[in-house]
Amino acid sequence: MRYLSTRAAASDASGRKRFCEILLEGLAPDGGLYLPEQYPQVDDFTLASWRSLSYADLAFEILSLYIDDVPDADLKAICHKTYTPEVFGTPEIVPLRPLEAGLQLEALSNGPTLAFKDMAMQLLGNLFEYELARRGEELNILGATSGDTGSAAEYAMRGKKGVRVFMTSPNGRMSPFQQAQMFSLQDENIHNIAVDGVFDDCQDIVKAVSNDLEFKRKYRIGTVNSINWARLMAQVVYYFAGYIQATKSNAEKVSFTVPSGNFGNVCAGHVARMMGLPIAQLVVATNENDVLDEFFRTGVYRVRASADTHETSSPSMDISKASNFERFVFDLLGRDGDKVRALFHDQLGKSGQFDLSDVPAFKSARATYGFVSGKSTHANRLATIRDTYGRFGTMIDTHTADGVKVAREHLQPGIPMIVLETALPIKFAATIEEALGRLPDRPARFEGIEALPKRVQVMPPDAVLIKRYIADNVH
Ligand SMILES: *Cc1c(COP(=O)(O)O)cnc(C)c1O
């Protein structure tokens, strides 16, 4: 299996890479995103044979279709080390929980940081450690976070050999729970940097450091952002696991609703569907930041300015542009890298938007790819949390509530709808209290974490000082 860039010219096969070459990379050199040359097809017999597998074995079967430069025995060991009941809370790893008839939640948020990002990041931690050891190299991950991504990365990389994490976050702006989750880590290889500024300042610092190519090379700076193919690939597995739990035979179809921001999660659903998983609809749920809903309704993709990006009560979906969306557009346009470059580099760069409403492939996108969409607001979120708790005694988080709200608008008779639960309510306690008049339950292992000693460096928003801090802490 080789990987190509979404902006590669079709005639140019020279830039194609193997899995371990792209594992530690972000964007392709031409600014595109990596995708496999083709999607491996899972036939009826194979899917049936996967029904009896454990999650770790299912992960191995799927990953081995995409990875041919890690020996099978090693890959299997990595899957088994990653997906354990101890780390993810249940033997099923991603159990389904019923709400009303025809609607269920798939629990993806019982990993170490209580958000679905653990599903991929925990695997990434083990893959990084393996590949770095094999090469005899080290990697220093530099990131910016306003919450879920940073903590998932830290819990995945803590104690891993060959990896250090330098995670910037806006000082005092994450919830007390999120700060406690990150800053209580005492591992030597985890560095929390609280920047006196806002999230954009953190991102600017990461960009400034990454643009200093000499520094980047000398200190082996890398990232773990959501465009990493390995993260997306790991997420494909739970679409298969959800399908298998919800059905008895492969003649049945299911639909998925996905609370979406950067389009990483639902893009994994698209990949699963392209592999032949019987998915009827992929429902993209957005919050007030409705870039994606607008596209699927109108064909116009219009990125927002920072000033037009709303701060909402489902903050992990507060995006101005969807960084993984280019992958879907590549498939939609018949994998034409020249067209993708013209849209994402030239047109978006110039005017901040493009319009596919007249493109025949867009008009048939719903039929061909199953995509539909919807939007949810703060008021919808509160009502959905209240309703779901009142009728079923199930407390859901604000992002999952956006998913449930939109899922209910797209139910089809006879087709089970699975809503991906992307975080637990405890992470967004203030909004839960607003909706229900009570605080969410806290898993026992998080009792009192706010009182633990904190390991964090407060710094001004200055890339030069942060480079010095990195240099001082890399030996
Ligand atoms: C990251 C995140 C999302 C959005 O996922 P994308 O892959 O960016 O679309 C939704 N909900 C929660 C809780 C998240 O942490």
Coordinates of C-alpha atoms and ligand atoms in Angstrom, one line a residue:
M1 CA 0.0 0.0 0.0
R2 CA 1.3 3.4 -1.0
Y3 CA 0.1 6.8 0.0
L4 CA -0.4 9.9 -2.2
S5 CA -1.1 13.5 -1.6
T6 CA -4.5 15.0 -2.3
R7 CA -2.7 17.6 -4.4
A8 CA -0.4 15.3 -6.4
A9 CA -0.7 15.4 -10.2
A10 CA -2.3 12.1 -11.3
S11 CA 0.7 11.4 -13.6
D12 CA 3.2 11.7 -10.8
A13 CA 3.7 8.4 -9.0
S14 CA 7.2 9.3 -7.7
G15 CA 6.0 11.0 -4.5
R16 CA 4.1 8.0 -3.3
K17 CA 5.1 6.8 0.2
R18 CA 4.8 3.8 2.5
F19 CA 2.9 4.0 5.8
C20 CA 5.9 4.4 8.1
E21 CA 7.2 7.2 6.0
I22 CA 4.1 9.3 6.5
L23 CA 3.5 8.1 10.1
L24 CA 5.6 10.9 11.6
E25 CA 4.7 13.5 9.0
G26 CA 2.0 16.1 8.9
L27 CA 1.1 17.7 5.6
A28 CA 2.6 16.3 2.4
P29 CA 5.4 18.5 1.0
D30 CA 3.0 20.0 -1.6
G31 CA 0.6 21.1 1.1
G32 CA -1.9 18.2 0.5
L33 CA -3.1 15.5 2.8
Y34 CA -2.1 11.8 2.5
L35 CA -4.5 9.2 1.4
P36 CA -4.1 5.5 0.4
E37 CA -3.8 4.9 -3.4
Q38 CA -7.0 2.9 -3.1
Y39 CA -9.4 1.8 -0.4
P40 CA -9.0 -1.9 0.4
Q41 CA -12.3 -3.7 -0.2
V42 CA -13.8 -5.8 2.6
D43 CA -16.1 -8.5 1.1
D44 CA -19.1 -10.1 2.6
F45 CA -17.2 -13.2 3.7
T46 CA -14.4 -11.2 5.4
L47 CA -16.8 -8.9 7.2
A48 CA -18.8 -12.0 8.5
S49 CA -15.5 -13.5 9.8
W50 CA -14.8 -10.3 11.7
R51 CA -18.0 -10.5 13.7
S52 CA -16.4 -12.7 16.3
L53 CA -13.2 -10.8 16.8
S54 CA -12.1 -8.8 19.8
Y55 CA -11.7 -5.0 19.2
A56 CA -7.9 -5.4 19.2
D57 CA -8.0 -8.2 16.6
L58 CA -10.5 -6.3 14.5
A59 CA -8.1 -3.3 14.7
F60 CA -5.2 -5.5 13.5
E61 CA -7.2 -6.9 10.6
I62 CA -8.2 -3.4 9.4
L63 CA -4.8 -1.7 10.1
S64 CA -2.9 -4.5 8.3
L65 CA -4.8 -3.6 5.1
Y66 CA -3.2 -0.2 5.2
I67 CA 0.2 -1.0 6.8
D68 CA 2.6 -3.3 5.0
D69 CA 5.9 -2.1 6.5
V70 CA 5.4 -3.3 10.0
P71 CA 5.6 -7.1 10.6
D72 CA 2.2 -8.6 11.3
A73 CA 3.3 -9.9 14.7
D74 CA 4.5 -6.5 15.8
L75 CA 1.4 -4.8 14.6
K76 CA -0.8 -7.3 16.4
A77 CA 1.2 -6.7 19.6
I78 CA 0.7 -3.0 19.2
C79 CA -3.1 -3.4 18.8
H80 CA -3.3 -5.6 21.8
K81 CA -1.2 -3.3 23.9
T82 CA -3.4 -0.4 22.9
Y83 CA -7.0 -1.6 23.1
T84 CA -7.4 -3.1 26.5
P85 CA -10.4 -3.1 28.9
E86 CA -8.0 -1.5 31.5
V87 CA -7.4 1.5 29.3
F88 CA -10.9 1.8 27.7
G89 CA -13.1 0.6 30.6
T90 CA -15.0 -2.3 29.0
P91 CA -14.3 -5.6 27.1
E92 CA -16.2 -4.2 24.1
I93 CA -14.0 -1.1 24.1
V94 CA -16.7 0.8 22.2
P95 CA -20.1 -0.6 23.6
L96 CA -23.4 0.6 22.2
R97 CA -26.0 2.1 24.5
P98 CA -29.7 2.3 23.4
L99 CA -31.8 5.5 23.6
E100 CA -35.2 5.4 21.9
A101 CA -36.0 2.7 19.4
G102 CA -33.7 3.0 16.3
L103 CA -31.2 5.2 18.0
Q104 CA -28.1 4.3 20.0
L105 CA -24.9 5.8 21.3
E106 CA -21.5 4.3 20.5
A107 CA -19.3 5.0 23.6
L108 CA -16.0 6.2 22.4
S109 CA -15.1 8.3 25.4
N110 CA -14.0 6.0 28.1
G111 CA -10.3 6.2 27.5
P112 CA -7.8 8.1 29.7
T113 CA -9.0 11.6 28.8
L114 CA -12.7 10.9 28.4
A115 CA -13.0 12.0 24.8
F116 CA -13.0 10.0 21.5
K117 CA -9.5 11.3 20.5
D118 CA -8.0 8.7 22.8
M119 CA -9.2 6.0 20.4
A120 CA -6.7 7.1 17.8
M121 CA -4.1 8.8 20.0
Q122 CA -3.4 5.8 22.2
L123 CA -2.5 3.8 19.1
L124 CA -0.4 6.7 17.7
G125 CA 1.6 6.7 20.9
N126 CA 2.5 3.1 20.6
L127 CA 3.2 3.3 16.8
F128 CA 5.5 6.3 17.4
E129 CA 7.4 4.6 20.1
Y130 CA 7.8 1.5 17.9
E131 CA 8.9 3.3 14.8
L132 CA 11.3 5.7 16.6
A133 CA 13.0 2.8 18.3
R134 CA 13.3 1.0 15.0
R135 CA 15.0 4.1 13.5
G136 CA 17.0 5.0 16.6
E137 CA 15.5 8.5 16.4
E138 CA 13.7 10.9 18.7
L139 CA 10.8 13.2 18.2
N140 CA 9.7 16.4 20.0
I141 CA 6.0 17.0 19.5
L142 CA 5.0 20.6 19.6
G143 CA 1.3 21.4 19.8
A144 CA -1.3 24.0 20.6
T145 CA -4.5 23.0 22.4
S146 CA -7.6 24.5 23.8
G147 CA -8.6 21.2 25.4
D148 CA -9.2 17.7 24.1
T149 CA -6.4 17.2 21.6
G150 CA -3.6 18.3 23.9
S151 CA -4.6 16.1 26.8
A152 CA -5.2 13.1 24.5
A153 CA -1.7 13.6 23.0
E154 CA -0.1 13.8 26.5
Y155 CA -1.8 10.7 27.9
A156 CA -0.8 8.8 24.7
M157 CA 2.8 9.9 24.8
R158 CA 3.5 9.9 28.6
G159 CA 6.4 7.7 29.5
K160 CA 7.0 6.7 25.8
K161 CA 10.7 6.3 24.9
G162 CA 12.0 8.7 22.2
V163 CA 9.1 11.1 22.4
R164 CA 8.7 14.4 24.3
V165 CA 5.6 16.6 24.2
F166 CA 5.7 20.4 24.4
M167 CA 2.0 21.4 24.6
T168 CA 1.0 25.1 24.6
S169 CA -2.4 26.2 25.9
P170 CA -3.9 29.5 26.6
N171 CA -3.2 30.3 30.3
G172 CA -6.3 30.1 32.5
R173 CA -8.7 29.5 29.6
M174 CA -9.3 25.8 29.7
S175 CA -11.9 24.4 32.1
P176 CA -10.5 23.6 35.6
F177 CA -11.0 19.9 34.9
Q178 CA -9.1 20.1 31.6
Q179 CA -6.2 22.0 33.2
A180 CA -6.1 19.5 36.0
Q181 CA -6.1 16.6 33.6
M182 CA -3.0 17.9 31.7
F183 CA -1.1 19.7 34.4
S184 CA -1.2 16.9 36.9
L185 CA 0.9 14.7 34.7
Q186 CA 4.3 14.4 36.3
D187 CA 6.0 12.5 33.5
E188 CA 9.5 13.8 32.6
N189 CA 8.7 13.7 28.9
I190 CA 5.6 15.9 29.1
H191 CA 6.0 19.6 29.1
N192 CA 2.9 21.9 29.7
I193 CA 3.4 25.4 28.6
A194 CA 0.6 27.8 29.6
V195 CA 0.9 30.8 27.3
D196 CA -0.3 34.2 28.5
G197 CA -2.6 34.8 25.6
V198 CA -5.5 33.1 23.6
F199 CA -5.5 29.9 21.6
D200 CA -4.6 31.7 18.4
D201 CA -1.4 33.0 20.1
C202 CA -0.5 29.3 20.8
Q203 CA -1.1 28.4 17.2
D204 CA 1.0 31.3 16.0
I205 CA 3.9 30.1 18.2
V206 CA 3.6 26.6 16.8
K207 CA 3.6 27.9 13.3
A208 CA 6.6 30.3 13.9
V209 CA 8.6 27.4 15.4
S210 CA 7.7 25.0 12.6
N211 CA 8.6 27.7 10.0
D212 CA 12.1 27.9 11.4
L213 CA 13.3 24.9 9.3
E214 CA 16.8 24.8 10.9
F215 CA 15.4 24.7 14.4
K216 CA 12.8 22.2 13.3
R217 CA 15.4 19.9 11.9
K218 CA 17.9 20.3 14.7
Y219 CA 15.3 19.6 17.4
R220 CA 13.3 17.1 15.4
I221 CA 10.0 18.9 15.9
G222 CA 6.9 17.1 14.9
T223 CA 3.1 17.3 15.5
V224 CA 0.1 15.0 16.1
N225 CA -2.7 17.1 14.6
S226 CA -5.8 15.7 13.2
I227 CA -4.6 15.5 9.6
N228 CA -2.3 12.6 10.5
W229 CA -3.4 9.6 8.4
A230 CA -2.6 7.1 11.2
R231 CA -5.2 8.9 13.5
L232 CA -7.8 8.7 10.8
M233 CA -7.1 5.1 10.0
A234 CA -7.4 4.1 13.7
Q235 CA -10.8 5.7 13.8
V236 CA -12.1 3.5 10.9
V237 CA -12.0 0.6 13.3
Y238 CA -14.8 1.8 15.5
Y239 CA -17.2 2.2 12.6
F240 CA -16.8 -1.5 11.8
A241 CA -17.1 -2.3 15.6
G242 CA -20.3 -0.2 15.8
Y243 CA -21.8 -1.8 12.7
I244 CA -21.0 -5.4 13.9
Q245 CA -22.6 -4.7 17.3
A246 CA -25.8 -3.2 15.8
T247 CA -26.5 -5.9 13.2
K248 CA -26.8 -9.7 12.9
S249 CA -26.1 -10.0 9.2
N250 CA -24.3 -8.0 6.5
A251 CA -27.5 -7.5 4.6
E252 CA -28.4 -4.9 7.2
K253 CA -27.4 -1.3 6.9
V254 CA -26.8 1.3 9.7
S255 CA -26.3 5.1 9.7
F256 CA -23.9 7.1 11.8
T257 CA -24.2 10.6 13.1
V258 CA -20.9 12.3 13.9
P259 CA -20.5 15.5 16.0
S260 CA -18.0 17.2 13.6
G261 CA -15.4 20.0 13.6
N262 CA -12.3 19.3 11.6
F263 CA -14.0 16.4 9.7
G264 CA -11.5 13.9 11.0
N265 CA -14.0 11.6 12.7
V266 CA -16.6 11.5 10.0
C267 CA -13.9 11.2 7.3
A268 CA -13.0 7.9 8.9
G269 CA -16.7 6.9 8.4
H270 CA -16.3 7.8 4.8
V271 CA -13.3 5.6 4.5
A272 CA -15.1 2.7 6.2
R273 CA -18.0 3.2 3.7
M274 CA -15.6 3.2 0.8
M275 CA -14.2 -0.1 2.0
G276 CA -17.6 -1.6 1.7
L277 CA -19.1 -1.3 5.2
P278 CA -22.9 -1.2 4.7
I279 CA -23.5 2.4 5.9
A280 CA -26.7 4.1 4.7
Q281 CA -26.1 7.7 5.8
L282 CA -23.2 9.6 7.3
V283 CA -24.8 12.5 9.1
V284 CA -22.5 15.4 9.8
A285 CA -23.6 17.3 12.9
T286 CA -22.2 20.8 13.5
N287 CA -22.8 23.4 16.1
E288 CA -23.2 27.2 15.4
N289 CA -19.9 26.9 13.5
D290 CA -21.7 25.4 10.5
V291 CA -19.1 25.4 7.7
L292 CA -19.7 21.8 7.0
D293 CA -23.5 21.9 7.2
E294 CA -23.5 24.8 4.8
F295 CA -21.4 22.8 2.3
F296 CA -23.5 19.7 2.4
R297 CA -26.7 21.8 2.0
T298 CA -25.5 24.2 -0.7
G299 CA -22.3 23.0 -2.2
V300 CA -20.5 26.2 -1.1
Y301 CA -17.5 25.7 1.2
R302 CA -16.8 29.0 2.9
V303 CA -14.1 29.2 5.6
R304 CA -14.8 31.7 8.4
A305 CA -12.6 34.4 9.8
S306 CA -11.5 34.1 13.5
A307 CA -13.9 36.9 14.3
D308 CA -16.8 34.9 12.8
T309 CA -15.9 31.7 14.7
H310 CA -18.3 31.4 17.6
E311 CA -17.3 30.3 21.0
T312 CA -19.9 27.7 21.9
S313 CA -20.8 25.2 24.6
S314 CA -19.5 22.4 22.3
P315 CA -16.0 24.0 22.0
S316 CA -14.2 21.1 20.4
M317 CA -16.4 21.7 17.3
D318 CA -15.6 25.5 17.2
I319 CA -13.7 25.6 13.9
S320 CA -13.3 28.1 11.1
K321 CA -12.2 25.6 8.5
A322 CA -12.3 21.8 8.5
S323 CA -8.8 20.6 8.1
N324 CA -9.6 17.0 6.9
F325 CA -12.3 18.1 4.5
E326 CA -9.9 18.1 1.5
R327 CA -9.7 14.3 1.7
F328 CA -13.4 14.0 0.9
V329 CA -13.3 16.6 -1.8
F330 CA -10.4 14.6 -3.4
D331 CA -12.6 11.5 -3.7
L332 CA -15.6 13.6 -4.7
L333 CA -13.7 15.1 -7.6
G334 CA -12.5 11.7 -8.9
R335 CA -9.2 12.0 -7.1
D336 CA -8.0 14.8 -9.4
G337 CA -5.1 16.4 -7.5
D338 CA -4.9 19.3 -9.9
K339 CA -8.5 20.3 -9.3
V340 CA -8.0 19.9 -5.5
R341 CA -5.0 22.2 -5.6
A342 CA -6.9 24.7 -7.6
L343 CA -9.7 24.7 -5.1
F344 CA -7.8 24.6 -1.8
H345 CA -4.7 26.4 -2.6
D346 CA -5.7 28.9 -5.3
Q347 CA -9.4 29.6 -4.7
L348 CA -9.5 29.3 -0.9
G349 CA -6.3 31.3 -0.7
K350 CA -7.8 34.1 -2.8
S351 CA -11.4 34.3 -1.9
G352 CA -11.9 32.1 1.2
Q353 CA -14.5 30.0 -0.5
F354 CA -15.4 27.7 -3.4
D355 CA -18.6 26.5 -4.9
L356 CA -19.3 23.0 -6.1
S357 CA -23.1 23.4 -6.4
D358 CA -22.9 23.0 -10.2
V359 CA -20.6 20.0 -10.2
P360 CA -22.5 16.8 -11.0
A361 CA -20.5 14.9 -8.4
F362 CA -21.7 17.2 -5.7
K363 CA -25.4 16.8 -6.8
S364 CA -25.1 13.1 -6.5
A365 CA -22.9 13.2 -3.3
R366 CA -25.8 12.2 -1.1
A367 CA -26.6 9.1 -3.2
T368 CA -23.0 8.2 -3.9
Y369 CA -21.4 8.9 -0.5
G370 CA -24.3 9.0 1.9
F371 CA -23.5 12.4 3.3
V372 CA -26.3 14.5 4.9
S373 CA -25.9 17.2 7.6
G374 CA -27.6 19.3 10.2
K375 CA -26.8 22.0 12.8
S376 CA -27.4 22.4 16.5
T377 CA -27.4 25.5 18.7
H378 CA -26.9 26.1 22.4
A379 CA -30.6 26.0 23.0
N380 CA -30.9 22.7 21.1
R381 CA -28.0 21.3 23.1
L382 CA -29.6 22.2 26.5
A383 CA -33.0 20.7 25.3
T384 CA -31.4 17.5 24.0
I385 CA -29.4 17.0 27.2
R386 CA -32.5 17.5 29.3
D387 CA -34.7 15.3 27.1
T388 CA -32.2 12.4 27.0
Y389 CA -31.6 12.5 30.7
G390 CA -35.4 12.8 31.5
R391 CA -36.5 10.0 29.2
F392 CA -33.6 7.5 29.5
G393 CA -31.6 8.6 32.5
T394 CA -28.6 8.9 30.2
M395 CA -26.4 12.0 30.6
I396 CA -24.7 13.1 27.4
D397 CA -22.1 15.7 26.8
T398 CA -22.6 18.9 24.8
H399 CA -21.0 17.6 21.6
T400 CA -22.8 14.3 21.7
A401 CA -26.0 16.3 22.2
D402 CA -25.4 18.1 18.9
G403 CA -25.1 14.7 17.4
V404 CA -28.3 13.3 18.9
K405 CA -30.3 16.4 17.9
V406 CA -29.2 16.2 14.3
A407 CA -29.5 12.3 14.2
R408 CA -33.2 12.6 15.1
E409 CA -33.8 14.7 12.0
H410 CA -32.4 12.0 9.7
L411 CA -33.9 8.7 11.0
Q412 CA -35.0 6.2 8.4
P413 CA -37.4 3.4 9.1
G414 CA -35.6 0.0 9.6
I415 CA -32.1 1.5 9.6
P416 CA -30.5 1.8 13.0
M417 CA -28.9 5.1 13.7
I418 CA -25.6 5.2 15.8
V419 CA -24.5 8.5 17.3
L420 CA -20.9 8.6 18.1
E421 CA -20.4 9.8 21.7
T422 CA -17.4 12.0 21.5
A423 CA -16.8 13.1 25.1
L424 CA -18.2 12.4 28.6
P425 CA -20.3 15.1 30.3
I426 CA -17.9 15.7 33.2
K427 CA -15.6 17.5 30.7
F428 CA -18.2 20.2 30.1
A429 CA -19.8 20.3 33.6
A430 CA -21.0 24.0 33.5
T431 CA -23.3 23.4 30.5
I432 CA -24.6 20.2 32.0
E433 CA -25.5 22.1 35.2
E434 CA -27.2 24.7 33.1
A435 CA -29.3 22.1 31.4
L436 CA -30.1 19.8 34.3
G437 CA -29.5 21.8 37.5
R438 CA -27.0 19.3 38.7
L439 CA -23.4 18.4 38.0
P440 CA -22.4 15.3 36.1
D441 CA -21.0 12.2 37.8
R442 CA -17.3 12.0 37.9
P443 CA -15.5 8.7 37.2
A444 CA -13.8 7.6 40.4
R445 CA -10.3 7.9 39.0
F446 CA -10.8 11.7 38.5
E447 CA -12.0 12.4 42.1
G448 CA -10.0 15.4 43.4
I449 CA -7.7 15.9 40.4
E450 CA -8.0 19.7 40.7
A451 CA -6.1 19.4 44.0
L452 CA -3.1 17.5 42.6
P453 CA 0.3 19.2 42.2
K454 CA 0.6 20.8 38.8
R455 CA 3.6 20.6 36.4
V456 CA 3.3 23.6 34.1
Q457 CA 5.4 26.5 32.9
V458 CA 3.7 29.8 32.4
M459 CA 5.3 31.8 29.5
P460 CA 4.7 35.0 27.5
P461 CA 3.5 34.5 23.9
D462 CA 7.0 34.7 22.5
A463 CA 8.2 32.0 20.0
V464 CA 11.9 32.9 20.8
L465 CA 11.4 32.1 24.5
I466 CA 9.6 28.9 23.7
K467 CA 12.3 27.8 21.4
R468 CA 14.8 28.4 24.2
Y469 CA 12.6 26.3 26.6
I470 CA 12.5 23.4 24.1
A471 CA 16.3 23.6 23.5
D472 CA 16.9 23.6 27.2
N473 CA 14.8 20.5 27.7
V474 CA 16.0 18.3 24.9
H475 CA 19.0 16.3 25.8
Ligands
LIG1 C1 -12.3 16.8 18.4 C2 -13.7 16.6 18.8 C3 -14.8 16.7 17.9 C4 -14.7 17.0 16.5 O1 -14.0 15.9 15.8 P1 -13.4 16.2 14.3 O2 -12.7 14.9 14.0 O3 -12.5 17.4 14.4 O4 -14.5 16.4 13.4 C5 -16.1 16.5 18.4 N1 -16.3 16.3 19.7 C6 -15.3 16.3 20.6 C7 -15.6 16.0 22.1 C8 -14.0 16.4 20.2 O5 -13.0 16.4 21.1

